[in-house]
């Protein structure tokens, strides 16, 4: 990827306004939360979210947490049942993430949710995170601001060491008080601990008045994105196709004749990632027997795209 000028911002109102402007323009801004620094992008903007995966060098499109300044703002994106309301009222703002059913008309990029029907939401307490989120006025997708496979950053210096030249700005807001990621509770079904973190599970159990299921206890897998066939469209998927056969629609990449849709005619992997889920849905809606897909290079974001396409092409489990 090309090298970016990474702006160092402080926490003065003009700096926060600049951070919000960069987010609105589809750029990436790292900012402090009380857990770890997050790498933020507009969660409604496919290209911005694709850039997050590219900047981190993530080999997979794991679903991301969206960050909002308040419970009221969060209600626009997810369905809150009584349990969700109670946990949010008790622990937000703070180091707790809730996985909830998506609300109709949510407007989030499918890359944020990895095309699931749920969304992970967090309302951070950190003053600077609150300021950035309020100034931006929309949902911010933010995984930890470190290259994939490296330790999560708890200072602006950690972020700068890992991501300088790969993101647009870093808001320097001191060290993170909690220092480990938020606790994640799944509420799409029985309350389940999906990731231990900043809020002890015992505190959540005390609030609920019962024990949490642990990820993997229940009937559902704790990481839906790991299911080999989770991302399968209705049509079969044929990879590395050099052209279209009878009964097929073609999802192209790069210069390609006869493509029904092309992920990126210019062969840009970030653009291709941004289009991936939306285009699969559009082709699936054509009710073809098979979606054929052009070869995608196994470099940069191409690895994450191929990972997802291989899952889509994997043999389906019996219903
Ligand atoms: O403290 C934190 O949570 C930090 C700061 C920056 O807020 N963020 C963070 O995000 O740790 P990330 O993207 O590194 O972690 C997201 C986790 C992943 O383990 C992912 O599998 C899970 O959240 N997750 C996200 N959406 C989900 C969903 N719909 N269902 C199940 N798990 C989900
Ligand atoms: Mg992380």
mmCIF file of C-alpha atoms and ligand atoms in Angstrom:
data_model
loop_
_atom_site.group_PDB
_atom_site.id
_atom_site.type_symbol
_atom_site.label_atom_id
_atom_site.label_comp_id
_atom_site.label_asym_id
_atom_site.label_seq_id
_atom_site.Cartn_x
_atom_site.Cartn_y
_atom_site.Cartn_z
ATOM 1 C CA UNK A 1 0.000 0.000 0.000
ATOM 2 C CA UNK A 2 1.172 3.564 -0.540
ATOM 3 C CA UNK A 3 2.677 5.404 2.421
ATOM 4 C CA UNK A 4 0.465 8.040 4.041
ATOM 5 C CA UNK A 5 1.470 11.111 5.987
ATOM 6 C CA UNK A 6 0.312 10.200 9.517
ATOM 7 C CA UNK A 7 -0.799 13.363 11.303
ATOM 8 C CA UNK A 8 -0.098 13.672 15.051
ATOM 9 C CA UNK A 9 -3.126 15.294 16.687
ATOM 10 C CA UNK A 10 -3.578 16.487 20.262
ATOM 11 C CA UNK A 11 -6.823 16.794 22.184
ATOM 12 C CA UNK A 12 -7.626 20.501 21.693
ATOM 13 C CA UNK A 13 -11.057 21.167 20.123
ATOM 14 C CA UNK A 14 -9.454 22.003 16.750
ATOM 15 C CA UNK A 15 -7.599 18.666 16.780
ATOM 16 C CA UNK A 16 -10.765 16.742 17.627
ATOM 17 C CA UNK A 17 -12.589 18.582 14.817
ATOM 18 C CA UNK A 18 -9.779 17.590 12.427
ATOM 19 C CA UNK A 19 -10.044 13.939 13.530
ATOM 20 C CA UNK A 20 -13.807 14.017 12.893
ATOM 21 C CA UNK A 21 -13.240 15.584 9.466
ATOM 22 C CA UNK A 22 -10.768 12.846 8.495
ATOM 23 C CA UNK A 23 -13.310 10.199 9.543
ATOM 24 C CA UNK A 24 -16.022 11.927 7.501
ATOM 25 C CA UNK A 25 -13.695 11.907 4.489
ATOM 26 C CA UNK A 26 -13.275 8.126 4.802
ATOM 27 C CA UNK A 27 -9.849 8.308 6.463
ATOM 28 C CA UNK A 28 -8.455 6.331 9.405
ATOM 29 C CA UNK A 29 -7.825 7.870 12.837
ATOM 30 C CA UNK A 30 -6.345 6.098 15.863
ATOM 31 C CA UNK A 31 -7.701 7.395 19.157
ATOM 32 C CA UNK A 32 -7.463 6.427 22.829
ATOM 33 C CA UNK A 33 -10.176 4.576 24.704
ATOM 34 C CA UNK A 34 -9.904 3.460 28.322
ATOM 35 C CA UNK A 35 -9.097 -0.113 27.164
ATOM 36 C CA UNK A 36 -6.630 0.246 24.269
ATOM 37 C CA UNK A 37 -6.134 2.630 21.338
ATOM 38 C CA UNK A 38 -8.628 1.951 18.557
ATOM 39 C CA UNK A 39 -8.089 2.319 14.799
ATOM 40 C CA UNK A 40 -11.242 4.119 13.729
ATOM 41 C CA UNK A 41 -13.021 4.447 10.407
ATOM 42 C CA UNK A 42 -16.588 5.367 9.385
ATOM 43 C CA UNK A 43 -18.541 2.126 9.920
ATOM 44 C CA UNK A 44 -20.984 3.071 7.124
ATOM 45 C CA UNK A 45 -18.239 3.506 4.530
ATOM 46 C CA UNK A 46 -17.169 0.263 2.796
ATOM 47 C CA UNK A 47 -13.868 1.705 1.608
ATOM 48 C CA UNK A 48 -12.960 3.123 5.033
ATOM 49 C CA UNK A 49 -13.626 -0.254 6.665
ATOM 50 C CA UNK A 50 -11.627 -2.068 3.971
ATOM 51 C CA UNK A 51 -8.755 0.330 4.709
ATOM 52 C CA UNK A 52 -8.845 -0.688 8.395
ATOM 53 C CA UNK A 53 -8.219 -4.332 7.446
ATOM 54 C CA UNK A 54 -5.535 -3.265 4.978
ATOM 55 C CA UNK A 55 -3.730 -1.015 7.491
ATOM 56 C CA UNK A 56 -3.702 -3.771 10.127
ATOM 57 C CA UNK A 57 -2.728 -6.446 7.603
ATOM 58 C CA UNK A 58 -5.527 -8.652 8.909
ATOM 59 C CA UNK A 59 -5.680 -11.933 7.012
ATOM 60 C CA UNK A 60 -9.412 -12.297 7.759
ATOM 61 C CA UNK A 61 -12.524 -10.137 7.792
ATOM 62 C CA UNK A 62 -13.381 -10.659 11.475
ATOM 63 C CA UNK A 63 -16.378 -8.598 12.539
ATOM 64 C CA UNK A 64 -15.428 -5.267 14.149
ATOM 65 C CA UNK A 65 -16.818 -3.366 17.128
ATOM 66 C CA UNK A 66 -18.666 -0.119 16.400
ATOM 67 C CA UNK A 67 -18.156 2.735 18.840
ATOM 68 C CA UNK A 68 -20.812 5.291 19.735
ATOM 69 C CA UNK A 69 -20.986 8.088 22.300
ATOM 70 C CA UNK A 70 -24.194 6.958 24.037
ATOM 71 C CA UNK A 71 -26.855 4.294 24.454
ATOM 72 C CA UNK A 72 -29.276 6.546 22.591
ATOM 73 C CA UNK A 73 -26.941 6.673 19.596
ATOM 74 C CA UNK A 74 -26.483 2.888 19.778
ATOM 75 C CA UNK A 75 -30.240 2.259 19.568
ATOM 76 C CA UNK A 76 -30.194 3.311 15.915
ATOM 77 C CA UNK A 77 -28.124 0.265 14.990
ATOM 78 C CA UNK A 78 -29.273 -2.653 17.166
ATOM 79 C CA UNK A 79 -32.274 -4.135 18.955
ATOM 80 C CA UNK A 80 -31.954 -3.785 22.730
ATOM 81 C CA UNK A 81 -33.971 -6.276 24.764
ATOM 82 C CA UNK A 82 -34.434 -5.883 28.555
ATOM 83 C CA UNK A 83 -31.133 -7.621 29.318
ATOM 84 C CA UNK A 84 -29.254 -5.388 26.885
ATOM 85 C CA UNK A 85 -30.891 -2.278 28.377
ATOM 86 C CA UNK A 86 -29.911 -3.366 31.880
ATOM 87 C CA UNK A 87 -26.265 -4.103 30.984
ATOM 88 C CA UNK A 88 -25.955 -0.880 28.986
ATOM 89 C CA UNK A 89 -27.468 1.199 31.785
ATOM 90 C CA UNK A 90 -25.069 -0.375 34.306
ATOM 91 C CA UNK A 91 -21.785 -0.562 32.392
ATOM 92 C CA UNK A 92 -21.906 2.111 29.665
ATOM 93 C CA UNK A 93 -19.925 4.163 29.138
ATOM 94 C CA UNK A 94 -17.153 1.677 29.894
ATOM 95 C CA UNK A 95 -15.146 -1.366 28.796
ATOM 96 C CA UNK A 96 -18.127 -3.550 27.814
ATOM 97 C CA UNK A 97 -19.123 -4.581 24.280
ATOM 98 C CA UNK A 98 -22.560 -6.034 23.543
ATOM 99 C CA UNK A 99 -23.280 -8.217 20.506
ATOM 100 C CA UNK A 100 -26.888 -7.532 19.514
ATOM 101 C CA UNK A 101 -29.260 -8.203 16.605
ATOM 102 C CA UNK A 102 -28.921 -5.598 13.867
ATOM 103 C CA UNK A 103 -31.775 -3.163 13.436
ATOM 104 C CA UNK A 104 -33.533 -2.712 10.079
ATOM 105 C CA UNK A 105 -32.052 0.163 8.095
ATOM 106 C CA UNK A 106 -28.854 0.229 10.182
ATOM 107 C CA UNK A 107 -26.757 1.458 7.249
ATOM 108 C CA UNK A 108 -23.535 -0.223 8.410
ATOM 109 C CA UNK A 109 -21.040 -1.642 5.933
ATOM 110 C CA UNK A 110 -21.355 -5.447 5.726
ATOM 111 C CA UNK A 111 -17.578 -5.579 6.218
ATOM 112 C CA UNK A 112 -18.072 -4.315 9.795
ATOM 113 C CA UNK A 113 -20.380 -7.166 10.746
ATOM 114 C CA UNK A 114 -18.669 -9.726 8.478
ATOM 115 C CA UNK A 115 -22.162 -9.943 6.961
ATOM 116 C CA UNK A 116 -23.628 -11.417 10.168
ATOM 117 C CA UNK A 117 -27.074 -10.451 11.465
ATOM 118 C CA UNK A 118 -25.573 -9.115 14.693
ATOM 119 C CA UNK A 119 -23.348 -6.155 15.551
ATOM 120 C CA UNK A 120 -20.861 -5.580 18.382
ATOM 121 C CA UNK A 121 -21.370 -2.164 20.047
ATOM 122 C CA UNK A 122 -19.302 -0.318 22.609
ATOM 123 C CA UNK A 123 -19.746 3.064 24.307
ATOM 124 C CA UNK A 124 -16.287 3.996 25.625
ATOM 125 C CA UNK A 125 -15.881 6.199 28.697
ATOM 126 C CA UNK A 126 -12.591 7.861 27.720
ATOM 127 C CA UNK A 127 -12.955 11.638 27.460
ATOM 128 C CA UNK A 128 -11.043 11.814 24.177
ATOM 129 C CA UNK A 129 -12.937 8.888 22.614
ATOM 130 C CA UNK A 130 -16.193 10.560 23.636
ATOM 131 C CA UNK A 131 -15.042 13.849 22.073
ATOM 132 C CA UNK A 132 -14.066 12.212 18.764
ATOM 133 C CA UNK A 133 -17.288 10.170 18.564
ATOM 134 C CA UNK A 134 -19.485 13.140 19.418
ATOM 135 C CA UNK A 135 -17.736 15.426 16.929
ATOM 136 C CA UNK A 136 -17.999 12.790 14.182
ATOM 137 C CA UNK A 137 -21.633 12.028 14.905
ATOM 138 C CA UNK A 138 -21.714 8.511 13.406
ATOM 139 C CA UNK A 139 -20.681 4.921 14.149
ATOM 140 C CA UNK A 140 -16.910 4.326 14.228
ATOM 141 C CA UNK A 141 -15.566 0.836 13.536
ATOM 142 C CA UNK A 142 -12.431 0.401 15.639
ATOM 143 C CA UNK A 143 -10.341 -2.685 16.254
ATOM 144 C CA UNK A 144 -7.221 -2.257 18.372
ATOM 145 C CA UNK A 145 -4.732 0.033 16.604
ATOM 146 C CA UNK A 146 -1.925 -2.475 16.060
ATOM 147 C CA UNK A 147 -0.722 -4.489 13.093
ATOM 148 C CA UNK A 148 -2.408 -7.903 13.053
ATOM 149 C CA UNK A 149 -0.693 -10.377 15.345
ATOM 150 C CA UNK A 150 1.050 -7.685 17.430
ATOM 151 C CA UNK A 151 0.300 -6.597 20.997
ATOM 152 C CA UNK A 152 -2.585 -4.151 21.479
ATOM 153 C CA UNK A 153 -1.438 -0.538 21.908
ATOM 154 C CA UNK A 154 -1.948 1.254 25.215
ATOM 155 C CA UNK A 155 -0.132 4.464 24.251
ATOM 156 C CA UNK A 156 0.042 6.725 21.204
ATOM 157 C CA UNK A 157 3.716 5.771 20.856
ATOM 158 C CA UNK A 158 2.746 2.099 20.451
ATOM 159 C CA UNK A 159 0.311 3.078 17.690
ATOM 160 C CA UNK A 160 2.888 5.249 15.952
ATOM 161 C CA UNK A 161 5.468 2.449 16.057
ATOM 162 C CA UNK A 162 3.098 0.000 14.372
ATOM 163 C CA UNK A 163 0.998 2.066 11.983
ATOM 164 C CA UNK A 164 2.877 5.226 10.945
ATOM 165 C CA UNK A 165 2.552 5.624 7.173
ATOM 166 C CA UNK A 166 -0.494 3.313 7.094
ATOM 167 C CA UNK A 167 -3.161 5.568 8.681
ATOM 168 C CA UNK A 168 -4.157 9.224 8.410
ATOM 169 C CA UNK A 169 -3.867 10.432 12.000
ATOM 170 C CA UNK A 170 -3.216 9.506 15.619
ATOM 171 C CA UNK A 171 -4.946 11.411 18.416
ATOM 172 C CA UNK A 172 -2.360 11.525 21.219
ATOM 173 C CA UNK A 173 -4.367 11.215 24.428
ATOM 174 C CA UNK A 174 -2.062 9.612 26.980
ATOM 175 C CA UNK A 175 -1.942 6.052 28.272
ATOM 176 C CA UNK A 176 -4.981 3.750 28.487
ATOM 177 C CA UNK A 177 -6.116 3.161 32.075
ATOM 178 C CA UNK A 178 -7.581 -0.348 31.652
ATOM 179 C CA UNK A 179 -4.929 -1.665 29.296
ATOM 180 C CA UNK A 180 -6.811 -4.706 28.011
ATOM 181 C CA UNK A 181 -9.711 -4.963 25.615
ATOM 182 C CA UNK A 182 -13.384 -4.687 26.469
ATOM 183 C CA UNK A 183 -15.381 -7.659 27.730
ATOM 184 C CA UNK A 184 -17.672 -8.953 24.966
ATOM 185 C CA UNK A 185 -21.105 -10.337 25.833
ATOM 186 C CA UNK A 186 -23.256 -11.991 23.195
ATOM 187 C CA UNK A 187 -26.964 -11.211 23.654
ATOM 188 C CA UNK A 188 -28.300 -12.836 20.514
ATOM 189 C CA UNK A 189 -29.712 -15.641 22.642
ATOM 190 C CA UNK A 190 -28.705 -16.544 26.214
ATOM 191 C CA UNK A 191 -26.143 -14.038 27.578
ATOM 192 C CA UNK A 192 -22.719 -15.466 26.695
ATOM 193 C CA UNK A 193 -19.190 -14.365 27.550
ATOM 194 C CA UNK A 194 -17.482 -14.147 24.141
ATOM 195 C CA UNK A 195 -14.282 -12.445 25.340
ATOM 196 C CA UNK A 196 -13.016 -11.721 28.859
ATOM 197 C CA UNK A 197 -11.871 -8.120 29.275
ATOM 198 C CA UNK A 198 -12.110 -4.859 31.176
ATOM 199 C CA UNK A 199 -15.364 -5.641 33.037
ATOM 200 C CA UNK A 200 -15.078 -8.823 35.164
ATOM 201 C CA UNK A 201 -17.581 -11.530 34.211
ATOM 202 C CA UNK A 202 -18.615 -11.683 37.898
ATOM 203 C CA UNK A 203 -19.768 -8.055 37.788
ATOM 204 C CA UNK A 204 -21.928 -8.819 34.781
ATOM 205 C CA UNK A 205 -23.320 -11.957 36.413
ATOM 206 C CA UNK A 206 -24.149 -9.931 39.547
ATOM 207 C CA UNK A 207 -26.038 -7.420 37.401
ATOM 208 C CA UNK A 208 -27.951 -10.145 35.534
ATOM 209 C CA UNK A 209 -28.602 -12.278 38.605
ATOM 210 C CA UNK A 210 -27.415 -15.452 36.844
ATOM 211 C CA UNK A 211 -24.324 -17.117 35.435
ATOM 212 C CA UNK A 212 -23.179 -16.293 31.904
ATOM 213 C CA UNK A 213 -22.734 -19.014 29.353
ATOM 214 C CA UNK A 214 -19.115 -19.248 28.294
ATOM 215 C CA UNK A 215 -18.326 -19.006 24.589
ATOM 216 C CA UNK A 216 -18.654 -22.517 23.240
ATOM 217 C CA UNK A 217 -20.947 -23.748 26.067
ATOM 218 C CA UNK A 218 -24.109 -23.059 24.187
ATOM 219 C CA UNK A 219 -25.513 -24.433 20.970
ATOM 220 C CA UNK A 220 -23.910 -21.640 18.919
ATOM 221 C CA UNK A 221 -20.223 -21.364 18.036
ATOM 222 C CA UNK A 222 -18.668 -18.361 19.798
ATOM 223 C CA UNK A 223 -16.972 -17.042 16.694
ATOM 224 C CA UNK A 224 -19.470 -17.280 13.863
ATOM 225 C CA UNK A 225 -16.914 -16.004 11.371
ATOM 226 C CA UNK A 226 -14.874 -19.154 11.915
ATOM 227 C CA UNK A 227 -17.588 -21.436 10.551
ATOM 228 C CA UNK A 228 -16.273 -22.723 7.243
ATOM 229 C CA UNK A 229 -19.520 -22.225 5.341
ATOM 230 C CA UNK A 230 -20.958 -19.267 7.256
ATOM 231 C CA UNK A 231 -20.561 -16.812 4.421
ATOM 232 C CA UNK A 232 -22.145 -19.003 1.778
ATOM 233 C CA UNK A 233 -24.527 -17.340 -0.659
ATOM 234 C CA UNK A 234 -27.485 -19.343 -1.990
ATOM 235 C CA UNK A 235 -25.635 -20.020 -5.260
ATOM 236 C CA UNK A 236 -22.631 -22.310 -5.478
ATOM 237 C CA UNK A 237 -19.287 -20.523 -5.750
ATOM 238 C CA UNK A 238 -16.513 -21.491 -8.192
ATOM 239 C CA UNK A 239 -13.114 -19.910 -7.524
ATOM 240 C CA UNK A 240 -10.237 -18.995 -9.872
ATOM 241 C CA UNK A 241 -12.561 -18.913 -12.866
ATOM 242 C CA UNK A 242 -11.002 -17.823 -16.150
ATOM 243 C CA UNK A 243 -14.450 -17.203 -17.617
ATOM 244 C CA UNK A 244 -18.146 -17.823 -17.338
ATOM 245 C CA UNK A 245 -19.730 -21.206 -18.017
ATOM 246 C CA UNK A 246 -23.397 -22.001 -18.706
ATOM 247 C CA UNK A 247 -25.668 -21.116 -15.769
ATOM 248 C CA UNK A 248 -23.012 -18.965 -14.123
ATOM 249 C CA UNK A 249 -22.673 -15.309 -13.296
ATOM 250 C CA UNK A 250 -19.145 -13.922 -13.135
ATOM 251 C CA UNK A 251 -17.653 -11.809 -10.374
ATOM 252 C CA UNK A 252 -14.591 -10.260 -11.956
ATOM 253 C CA UNK A 253 -11.382 -8.771 -10.657
ATOM 254 C CA UNK A 254 -9.019 -6.669 -12.742
ATOM 255 C CA UNK A 255 -9.325 -6.486 -16.545
ATOM 256 C CA UNK A 256 -11.958 -9.128 -17.292
ATOM 257 C CA UNK A 257 -14.422 -9.723 -20.134
ATOM 258 C CA UNK A 258 -18.022 -10.657 -19.472
ATOM 259 C CA UNK A 259 -18.081 -9.983 -15.737
ATOM 260 C CA UNK A 260 -21.586 -9.361 -14.359
ATOM 261 C CA UNK A 261 -19.942 -7.291 -11.625
ATOM 262 C CA UNK A 262 -16.266 -6.460 -11.167
ATOM 263 C CA UNK A 263 -14.802 -6.132 -7.653
ATOM 264 C CA UNK A 264 -12.186 -3.735 -9.004
ATOM 265 C CA UNK A 265 -11.590 -3.283 -12.742
ATOM 266 C CA UNK A 266 -8.315 -1.549 -11.825
ATOM 267 C CA UNK A 267 -7.193 -4.544 -9.740
ATOM 268 C CA UNK A 268 -7.179 -2.575 -6.453
ATOM 269 C CA UNK A 269 -7.529 -5.007 -3.526
ATOM 270 C CA UNK A 270 -8.843 -2.374 -1.074
ATOM 271 C CA UNK A 271 -11.601 -1.436 -3.511
ATOM 272 C CA UNK A 272 -12.300 -5.141 -4.083
ATOM 273 C CA UNK A 273 -12.622 -5.781 -0.328
ATOM 274 C CA UNK A 274 -14.984 -2.832 0.019
ATOM 275 C CA UNK A 275 -17.238 -4.295 -2.689
ATOM 276 C CA UNK A 276 -16.999 -7.997 -1.771
ATOM 277 C CA UNK A 277 -20.066 -8.641 0.410
ATOM 278 C CA UNK A 278 -22.349 -6.217 -1.405
ATOM 279 C CA UNK A 279 -21.509 -7.720 -4.809
ATOM 280 C CA UNK A 280 -21.962 -11.306 -3.580
ATOM 281 C CA UNK A 281 -25.444 -10.335 -2.386
ATOM 282 C CA UNK A 282 -26.263 -8.647 -5.683
ATOM 283 C CA UNK A 283 -25.119 -11.624 -7.754
ATOM 284 C CA UNK A 284 -26.874 -14.070 -5.455
ATOM 285 C CA UNK A 285 -30.112 -12.148 -6.054
ATOM 286 C CA UNK A 286 -29.850 -13.057 -9.770
ATOM 287 C CA UNK A 287 -30.590 -16.684 -8.774
ATOM 288 C CA UNK A 288 -27.849 -18.169 -10.929
ATOM 289 C CA UNK A 289 -26.793 -21.747 -10.208
ATOM 290 C CA UNK A 290 -23.164 -20.703 -9.615
ATOM 291 C CA UNK A 291 -21.182 -17.531 -8.998
ATOM 292 C CA UNK A 292 -17.827 -17.847 -10.756
ATOM 293 C CA UNK A 293 -15.066 -15.627 -9.370
ATOM 294 C CA UNK A 294 -11.901 -14.416 -11.113
ATOM 295 C CA UNK A 295 -8.573 -15.259 -9.446
ATOM 296 C CA UNK A 296 -7.636 -12.819 -6.657
ATOM 297 C CA UNK A 297 -3.927 -12.426 -5.827
ATOM 298 C CA UNK A 298 -2.940 -13.862 -2.449
ATOM 299 C CA UNK A 299 -1.251 -10.626 -1.273
ATOM 300 C CA UNK A 300 -2.327 -7.867 1.138
ATOM 301 C CA UNK A 301 -6.107 -7.749 1.445
ATOM 302 C CA UNK A 302 -6.299 -10.451 -1.210
ATOM 303 C CA UNK A 303 -5.631 -12.983 1.552
ATOM 304 C CA UNK A 304 -8.699 -11.851 3.492
ATOM 305 C CA UNK A 305 -10.806 -11.772 0.312
ATOM 306 C CA UNK A 306 -9.706 -15.299 -0.619
ATOM 307 C CA UNK A 307 -10.323 -16.529 2.936
ATOM 308 C CA UNK A 308 -13.896 -15.292 2.694
ATOM 309 C CA UNK A 309 -14.408 -16.640 -0.833
ATOM 310 C CA UNK A 310 -13.077 -20.070 0.177
ATOM 311 C CA UNK A 311 -15.650 -20.138 3.000
ATOM 312 C CA UNK A 312 -18.358 -19.174 0.527
ATOM 313 C CA UNK A 313 -17.234 -22.004 -1.764
ATOM 314 C CA UNK A 314 -16.849 -24.605 1.012
ATOM 315 C CA UNK A 315 -19.195 -27.624 1.011
ATOM 316 C CA UNK A 316 -22.370 -26.751 2.924
ATOM 317 C CA UNK A 317 -23.362 -28.592 6.098
ATOM 318 C CA UNK A 318 -26.693 -30.427 5.944
ATOM 319 C CA UNK A 319 -29.483 -28.134 7.225
HETATM 320 O O1 LIG B 1 -11.500 -2.682 23.925
HETATM 321 C C1 LIG B 1 -11.886 -2.964 22.786
HETATM 322 O O2 LIG B 1 -12.901 -3.659 22.587
HETATM 323 C C2 LIG B 1 -11.082 -2.412 21.593
HETATM 324 C C3 LIG B 1 -11.188 -0.893 21.645
HETATM 325 C C4 LIG B 1 -10.476 -0.227 20.493
HETATM 326 O O3 LIG B 1 -12.540 -0.505 21.703
HETATM 327 N N1 LIG B 1 -11.572 -2.923 20.336
HETATM 328 C C5 LIG B 1 -11.381 -4.213 19.960
HETATM 329 O O4 LIG B 1 -11.879 -4.526 18.724
HETATM 330 O O5 LIG B 1 -10.824 -5.034 20.640
HETATM 331 P P1 LIG B 1 -11.478 -5.813 17.869
HETATM 332 O O6 LIG B 1 -12.007 -5.566 16.491
HETATM 333 O O7 LIG B 1 -10.011 -6.087 17.982
HETATM 334 O O8 LIG B 1 -12.279 -6.972 18.525
HETATM 335 C C6 LIG B 1 -13.514 -7.351 18.002
HETATM 336 C C7 LIG B 1 -13.949 -8.645 18.607
HETATM 337 C C8 LIG B 1 -13.492 -9.824 17.786
HETATM 338 O O9 LIG B 1 -13.017 -10.844 18.641
HETATM 339 C C9 LIG B 1 -14.757 -10.255 17.079
HETATM 340 O O10 LIG B 1 -14.769 -11.608 16.787
HETATM 341 C C10 LIG B 1 -15.836 -9.840 18.070
HETATM 342 O O11 LIG B 1 -15.353 -8.642 18.622
HETATM 343 N N2 LIG B 1 -17.086 -9.519 17.384
HETATM 344 C C11 LIG B 1 -17.385 -8.416 16.688
HETATM 345 N N3 LIG B 1 -18.608 -8.479 16.157
HETATM 346 C C12 LIG B 1 -19.117 -9.663 16.522
HETATM 347 C C13 LIG B 1 -20.344 -10.340 16.277
HETATM 348 N N4 LIG B 1 -21.307 -9.784 15.532
HETATM 349 N N5 LIG B 1 -20.513 -11.558 16.820
HETATM 350 C C14 LIG B 1 -19.541 -12.126 17.579
HETATM 351 N N6 LIG B 1 -18.351 -11.550 17.838
HETATM 352 C C15 LIG B 1 -18.141 -10.342 17.314
HETATM 353 MG MG1 LIG B 2 -7.106 -6.597 18.669
#
